[in-house]
Backbone as a chain_set.jsonl record, in Angstrom:
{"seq": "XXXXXXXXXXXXXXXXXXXXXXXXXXXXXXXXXXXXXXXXXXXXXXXXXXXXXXXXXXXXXXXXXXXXXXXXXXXXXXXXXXXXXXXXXXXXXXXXXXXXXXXXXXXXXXXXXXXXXXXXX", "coords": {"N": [[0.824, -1.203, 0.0], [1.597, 1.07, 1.279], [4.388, 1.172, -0.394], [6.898, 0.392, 0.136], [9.517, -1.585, 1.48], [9.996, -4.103, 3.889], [12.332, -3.975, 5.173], [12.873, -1.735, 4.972], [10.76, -0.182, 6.811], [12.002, -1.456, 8.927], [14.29, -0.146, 9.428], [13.214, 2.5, 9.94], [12.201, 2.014, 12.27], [14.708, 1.471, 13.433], [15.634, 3.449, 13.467], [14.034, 4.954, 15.142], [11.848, 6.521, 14.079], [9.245, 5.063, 13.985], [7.438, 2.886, 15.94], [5.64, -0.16, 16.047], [3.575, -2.28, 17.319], [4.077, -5.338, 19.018], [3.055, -8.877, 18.194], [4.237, -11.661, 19.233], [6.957, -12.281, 16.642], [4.916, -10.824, 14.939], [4.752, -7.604, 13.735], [2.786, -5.291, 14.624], [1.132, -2.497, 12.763], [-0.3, 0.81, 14.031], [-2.915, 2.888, 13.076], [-1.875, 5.353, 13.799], [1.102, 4.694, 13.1], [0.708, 4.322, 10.872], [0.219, 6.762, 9.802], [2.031, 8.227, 10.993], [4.367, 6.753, 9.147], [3.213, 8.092, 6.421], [3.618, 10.242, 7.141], [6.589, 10.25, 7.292], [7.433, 9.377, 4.439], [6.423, 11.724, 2.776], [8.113, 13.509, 3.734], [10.626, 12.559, 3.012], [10.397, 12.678, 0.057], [10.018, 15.461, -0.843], [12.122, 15.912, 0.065], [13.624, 16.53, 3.033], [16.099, 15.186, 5.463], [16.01, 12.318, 7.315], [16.452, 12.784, 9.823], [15.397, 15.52, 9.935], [12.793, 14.966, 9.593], [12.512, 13.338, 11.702], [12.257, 15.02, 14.166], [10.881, 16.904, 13.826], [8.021, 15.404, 14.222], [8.892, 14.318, 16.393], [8.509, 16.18, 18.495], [5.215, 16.675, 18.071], [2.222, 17.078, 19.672], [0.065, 15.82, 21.786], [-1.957, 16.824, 23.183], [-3.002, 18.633, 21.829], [-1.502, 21.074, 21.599], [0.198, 22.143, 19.133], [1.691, 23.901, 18.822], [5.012, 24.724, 18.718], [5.807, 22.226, 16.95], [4.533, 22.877, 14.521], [5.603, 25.556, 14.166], [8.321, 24.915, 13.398], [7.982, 23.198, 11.429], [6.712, 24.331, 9.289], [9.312, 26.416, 9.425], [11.487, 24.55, 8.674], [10.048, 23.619, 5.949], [10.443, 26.079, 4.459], [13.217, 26.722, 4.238], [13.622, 24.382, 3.283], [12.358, 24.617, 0.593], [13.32, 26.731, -0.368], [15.653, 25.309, -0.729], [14.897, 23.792, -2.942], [13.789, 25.258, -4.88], [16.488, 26.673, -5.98], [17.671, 23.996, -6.733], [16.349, 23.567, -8.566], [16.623, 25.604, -10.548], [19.54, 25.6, -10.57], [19.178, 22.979, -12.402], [17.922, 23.521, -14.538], [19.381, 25.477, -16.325], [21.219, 23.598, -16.967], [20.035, 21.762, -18.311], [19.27, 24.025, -20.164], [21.663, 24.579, -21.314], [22.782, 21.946, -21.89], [21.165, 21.417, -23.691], [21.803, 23.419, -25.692], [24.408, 22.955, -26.089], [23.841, 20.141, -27.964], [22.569, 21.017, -29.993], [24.307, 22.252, -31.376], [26.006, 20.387, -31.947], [24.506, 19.047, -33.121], [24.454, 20.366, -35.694], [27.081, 20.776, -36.811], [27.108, 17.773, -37.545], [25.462, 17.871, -39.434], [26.492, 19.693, -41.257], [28.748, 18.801, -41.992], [27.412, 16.142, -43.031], [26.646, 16.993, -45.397], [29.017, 18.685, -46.335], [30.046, 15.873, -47.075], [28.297, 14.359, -48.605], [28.454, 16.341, -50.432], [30.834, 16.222, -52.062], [31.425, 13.71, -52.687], [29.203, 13.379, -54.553]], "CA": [[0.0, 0.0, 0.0], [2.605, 2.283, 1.062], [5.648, 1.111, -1.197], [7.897, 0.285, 1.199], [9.795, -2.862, 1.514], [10.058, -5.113, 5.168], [14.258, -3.99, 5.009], [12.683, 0.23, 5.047], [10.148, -0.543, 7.73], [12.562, -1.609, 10.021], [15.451, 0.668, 9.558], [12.599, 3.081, 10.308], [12.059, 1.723, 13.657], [15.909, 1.729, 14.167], [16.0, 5.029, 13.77], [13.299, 5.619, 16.22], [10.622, 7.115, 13.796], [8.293, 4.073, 14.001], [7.147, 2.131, 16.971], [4.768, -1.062, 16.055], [3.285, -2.871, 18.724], [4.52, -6.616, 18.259], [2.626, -9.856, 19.044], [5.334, -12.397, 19.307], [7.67, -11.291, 15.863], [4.912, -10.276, 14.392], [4.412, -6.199, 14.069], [0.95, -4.567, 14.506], [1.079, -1.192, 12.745], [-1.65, 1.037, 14.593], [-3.281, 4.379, 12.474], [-0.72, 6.406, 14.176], [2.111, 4.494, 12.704], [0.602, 4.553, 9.404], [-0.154, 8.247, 9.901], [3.781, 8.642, 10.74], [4.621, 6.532, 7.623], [2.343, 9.11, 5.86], [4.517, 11.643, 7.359], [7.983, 10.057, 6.786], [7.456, 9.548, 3.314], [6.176, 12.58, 2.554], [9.148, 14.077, 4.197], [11.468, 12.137, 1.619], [9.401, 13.194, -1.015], [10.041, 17.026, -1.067], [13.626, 16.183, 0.339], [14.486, 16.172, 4.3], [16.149, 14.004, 6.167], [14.929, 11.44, 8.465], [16.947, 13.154, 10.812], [14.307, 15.833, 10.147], [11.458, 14.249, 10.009], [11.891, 13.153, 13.238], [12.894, 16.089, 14.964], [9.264, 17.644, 13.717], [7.516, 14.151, 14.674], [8.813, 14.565, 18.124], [7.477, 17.987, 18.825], [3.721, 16.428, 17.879], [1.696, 17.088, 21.097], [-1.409, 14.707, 21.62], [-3.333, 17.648, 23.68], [-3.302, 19.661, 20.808], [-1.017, 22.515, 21.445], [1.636, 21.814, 18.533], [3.038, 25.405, 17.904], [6.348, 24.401, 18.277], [5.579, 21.116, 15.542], [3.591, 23.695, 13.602], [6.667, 26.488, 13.648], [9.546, 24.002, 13.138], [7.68, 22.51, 10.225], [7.013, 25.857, 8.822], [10.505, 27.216, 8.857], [12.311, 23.622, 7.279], [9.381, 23.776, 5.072], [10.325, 27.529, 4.076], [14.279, 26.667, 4.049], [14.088, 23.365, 1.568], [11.418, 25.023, -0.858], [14.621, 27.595, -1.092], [16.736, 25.03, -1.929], [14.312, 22.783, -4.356], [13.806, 26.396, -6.123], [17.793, 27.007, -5.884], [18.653, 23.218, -6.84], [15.353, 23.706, -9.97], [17.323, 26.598, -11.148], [20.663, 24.6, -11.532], [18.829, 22.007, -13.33], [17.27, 24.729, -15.725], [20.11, 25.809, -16.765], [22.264, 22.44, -16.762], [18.982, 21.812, -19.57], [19.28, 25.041, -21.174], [23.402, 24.329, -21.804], [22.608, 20.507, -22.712], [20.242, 21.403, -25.444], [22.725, 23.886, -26.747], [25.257, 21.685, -26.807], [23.257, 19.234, -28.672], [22.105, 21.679, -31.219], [25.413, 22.398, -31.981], [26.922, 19.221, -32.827], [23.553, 18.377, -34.579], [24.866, 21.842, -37.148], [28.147, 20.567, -37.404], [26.681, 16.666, -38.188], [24.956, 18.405, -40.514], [27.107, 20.663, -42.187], [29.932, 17.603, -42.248], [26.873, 15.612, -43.943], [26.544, 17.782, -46.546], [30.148, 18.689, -47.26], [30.464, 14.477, -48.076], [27.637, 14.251, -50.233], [29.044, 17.56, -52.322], [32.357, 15.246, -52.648], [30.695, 12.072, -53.498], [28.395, 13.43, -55.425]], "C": [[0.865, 1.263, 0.0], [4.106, 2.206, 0.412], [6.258, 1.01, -0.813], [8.375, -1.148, 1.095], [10.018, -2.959, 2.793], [11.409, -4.154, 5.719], [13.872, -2.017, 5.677], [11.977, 0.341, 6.405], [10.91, -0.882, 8.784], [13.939, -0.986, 10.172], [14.418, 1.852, 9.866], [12.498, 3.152, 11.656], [13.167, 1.916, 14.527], [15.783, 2.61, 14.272], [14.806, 5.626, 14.833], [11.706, 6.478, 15.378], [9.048, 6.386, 13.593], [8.533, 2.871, 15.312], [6.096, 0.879, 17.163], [4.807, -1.557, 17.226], [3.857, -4.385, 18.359], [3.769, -7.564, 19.218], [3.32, -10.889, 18.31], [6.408, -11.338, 18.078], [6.845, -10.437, 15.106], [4.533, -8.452, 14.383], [2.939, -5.473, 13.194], [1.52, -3.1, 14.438], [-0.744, -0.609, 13.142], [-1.948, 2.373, 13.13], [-1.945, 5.203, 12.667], [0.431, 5.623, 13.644], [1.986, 4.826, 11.304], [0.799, 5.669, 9.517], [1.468, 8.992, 9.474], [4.561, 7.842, 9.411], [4.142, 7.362, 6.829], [3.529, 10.015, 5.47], [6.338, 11.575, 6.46], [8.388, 10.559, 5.095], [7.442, 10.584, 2.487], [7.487, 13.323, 2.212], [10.086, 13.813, 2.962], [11.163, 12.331, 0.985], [10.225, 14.485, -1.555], [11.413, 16.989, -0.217], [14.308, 16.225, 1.878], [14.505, 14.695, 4.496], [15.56, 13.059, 7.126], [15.42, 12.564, 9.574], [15.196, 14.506, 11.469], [12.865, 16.199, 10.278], [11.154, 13.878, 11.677], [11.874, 14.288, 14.121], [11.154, 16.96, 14.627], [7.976, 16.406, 13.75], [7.521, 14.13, 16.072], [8.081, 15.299, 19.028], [5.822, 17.801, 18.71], [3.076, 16.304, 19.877], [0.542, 16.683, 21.306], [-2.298, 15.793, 22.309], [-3.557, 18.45, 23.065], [-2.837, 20.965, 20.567], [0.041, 22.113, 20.91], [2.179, 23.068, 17.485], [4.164, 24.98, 17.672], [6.512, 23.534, 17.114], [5.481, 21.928, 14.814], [5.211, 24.547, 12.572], [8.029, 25.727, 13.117], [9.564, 23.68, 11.706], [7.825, 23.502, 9.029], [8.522, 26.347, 8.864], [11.625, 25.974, 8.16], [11.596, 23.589, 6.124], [10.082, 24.762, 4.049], [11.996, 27.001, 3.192], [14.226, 25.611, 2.953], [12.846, 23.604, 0.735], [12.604, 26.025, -0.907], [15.124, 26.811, -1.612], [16.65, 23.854, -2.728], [14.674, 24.056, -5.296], [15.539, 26.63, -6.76], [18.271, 25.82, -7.3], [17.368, 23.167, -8.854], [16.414, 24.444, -10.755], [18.474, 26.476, -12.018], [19.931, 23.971, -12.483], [18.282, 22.404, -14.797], [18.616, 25.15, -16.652], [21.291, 24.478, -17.152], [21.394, 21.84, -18.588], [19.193, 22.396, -20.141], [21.157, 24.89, -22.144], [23.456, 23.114, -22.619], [22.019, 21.0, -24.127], [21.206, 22.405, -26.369], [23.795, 23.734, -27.357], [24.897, 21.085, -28.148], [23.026, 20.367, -30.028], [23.015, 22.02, -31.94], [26.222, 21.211, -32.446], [26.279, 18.555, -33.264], [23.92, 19.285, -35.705], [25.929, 20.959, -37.434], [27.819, 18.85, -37.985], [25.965, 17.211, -39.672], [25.361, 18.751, -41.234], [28.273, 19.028, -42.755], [28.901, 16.414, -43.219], [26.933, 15.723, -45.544], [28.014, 18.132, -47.474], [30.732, 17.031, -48.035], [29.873, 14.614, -48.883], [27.883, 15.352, -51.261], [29.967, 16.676, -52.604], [31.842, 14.467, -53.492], [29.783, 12.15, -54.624], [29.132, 14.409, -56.734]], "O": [[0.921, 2.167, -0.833], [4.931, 3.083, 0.669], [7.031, 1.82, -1.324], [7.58, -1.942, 0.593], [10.327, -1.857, 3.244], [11.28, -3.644, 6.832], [14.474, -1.353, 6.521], [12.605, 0.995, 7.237], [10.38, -0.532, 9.838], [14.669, -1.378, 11.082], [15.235, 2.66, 10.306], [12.674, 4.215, 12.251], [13.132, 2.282, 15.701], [15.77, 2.968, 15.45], [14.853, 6.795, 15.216], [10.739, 6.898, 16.013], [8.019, 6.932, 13.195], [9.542, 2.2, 15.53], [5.63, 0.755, 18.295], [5.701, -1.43, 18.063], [4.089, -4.511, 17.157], [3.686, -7.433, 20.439], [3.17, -11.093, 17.106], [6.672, -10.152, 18.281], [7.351, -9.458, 14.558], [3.864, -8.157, 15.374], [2.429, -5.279, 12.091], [2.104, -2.504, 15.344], [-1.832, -1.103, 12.847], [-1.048, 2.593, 12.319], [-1.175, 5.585, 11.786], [1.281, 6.46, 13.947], [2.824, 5.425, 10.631], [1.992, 5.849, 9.273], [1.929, 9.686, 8.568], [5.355, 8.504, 8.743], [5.092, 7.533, 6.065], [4.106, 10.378, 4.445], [6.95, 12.262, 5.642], [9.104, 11.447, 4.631], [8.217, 10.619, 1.532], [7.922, 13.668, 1.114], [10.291, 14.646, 2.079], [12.251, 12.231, 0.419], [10.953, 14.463, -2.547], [11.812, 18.078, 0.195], [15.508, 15.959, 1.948], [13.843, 13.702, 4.193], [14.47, 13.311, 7.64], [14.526, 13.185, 10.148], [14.447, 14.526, 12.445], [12.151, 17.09, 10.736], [10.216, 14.015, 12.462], [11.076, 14.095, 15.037], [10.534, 17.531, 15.524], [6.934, 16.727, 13.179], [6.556, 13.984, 16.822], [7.322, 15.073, 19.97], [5.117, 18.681, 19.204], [3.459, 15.665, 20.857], [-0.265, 17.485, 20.837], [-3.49, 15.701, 22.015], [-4.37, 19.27, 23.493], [-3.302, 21.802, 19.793], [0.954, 21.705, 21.629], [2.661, 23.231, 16.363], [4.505, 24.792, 16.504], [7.28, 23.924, 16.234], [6.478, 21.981, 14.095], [5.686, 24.436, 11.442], [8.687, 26.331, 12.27], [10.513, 23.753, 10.926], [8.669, 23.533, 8.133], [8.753, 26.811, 7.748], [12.454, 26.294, 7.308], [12.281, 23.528, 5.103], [10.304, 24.367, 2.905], [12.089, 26.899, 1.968], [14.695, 25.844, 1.839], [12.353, 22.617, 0.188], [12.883, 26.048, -2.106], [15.336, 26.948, -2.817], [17.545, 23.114, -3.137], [15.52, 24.043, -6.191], [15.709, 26.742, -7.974], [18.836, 26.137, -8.346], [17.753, 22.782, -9.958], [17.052, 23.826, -11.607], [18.691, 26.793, -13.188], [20.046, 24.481, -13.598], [18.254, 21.75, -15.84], [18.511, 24.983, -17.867], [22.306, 24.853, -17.74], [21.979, 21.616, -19.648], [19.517, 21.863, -21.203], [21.496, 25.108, -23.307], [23.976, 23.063, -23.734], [22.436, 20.909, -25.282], [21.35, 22.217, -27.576], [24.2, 24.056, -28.473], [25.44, 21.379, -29.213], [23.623, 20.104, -31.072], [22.803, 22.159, -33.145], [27.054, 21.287, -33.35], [26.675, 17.533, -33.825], [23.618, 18.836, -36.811], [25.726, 20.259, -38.427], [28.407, 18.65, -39.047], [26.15, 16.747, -40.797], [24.901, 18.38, -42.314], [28.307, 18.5, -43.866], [29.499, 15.792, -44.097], [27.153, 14.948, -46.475], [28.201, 17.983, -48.682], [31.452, 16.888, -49.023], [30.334, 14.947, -49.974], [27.644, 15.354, -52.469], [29.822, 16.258, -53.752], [31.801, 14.502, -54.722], [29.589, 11.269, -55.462], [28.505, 14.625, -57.771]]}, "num_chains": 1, "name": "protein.A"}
């Protein structure tokens, strides 16, 4: 369901961002684990680390006062949409150089086409 393999799921747990309940080996994920799988993923998604994922996972406050979660989230949020836009930007331009490359040693294939068939012909 959530794309994950057995091997991800439990290097998850090492790291502390997942806690199944277990009856004997096997592990009972509750809502709230899914929920935090939700989250994790997400997280990897749009680019932080686990590191902070968890670190704004921790901060979640079950009585409902999660400013600190809220503001935390909000300012890594803020900081890696700078540097998707930053790392977009490279890639824009890494594109814009490729293709002009390419266009240029499709002219000279071209031109070098043309000067054989004047010979040959």
């Amino acid at each position: 369901k959530y794309g994950v393999t057995l091997r991800t799921l439990r290097f998850y747990e090492d790291k502390g961002l997942l806690n199944p309940q277990r009856d004997g080996s096997t592990r009972l994920y509750t809502r709230r684990d899914k929920a935090r799988l939700k989250l994790i993923l997400l997280g990897r998604k749009v680019g932080f680390s686990l590191r902070d994922v968890k670190q704004m996972m921790d901060l979640y406050d079950p009585t409902g006062s999660n400013t600190k979660q809220l503001r935390l989230t909000l300012d890594k949020s803020e900081k890696q949409l700078a540097r998707l836009r930053k790392q977009r930007a490279l890639i824009d331009d890494a594109i814009n150089e490729l293709s002009n490359s390419m266009a240029a040693v499709r002219q000279m294939l071209s031109e070098r086409s043309a000067a054989q068939a004047s010979v040959a012909g």
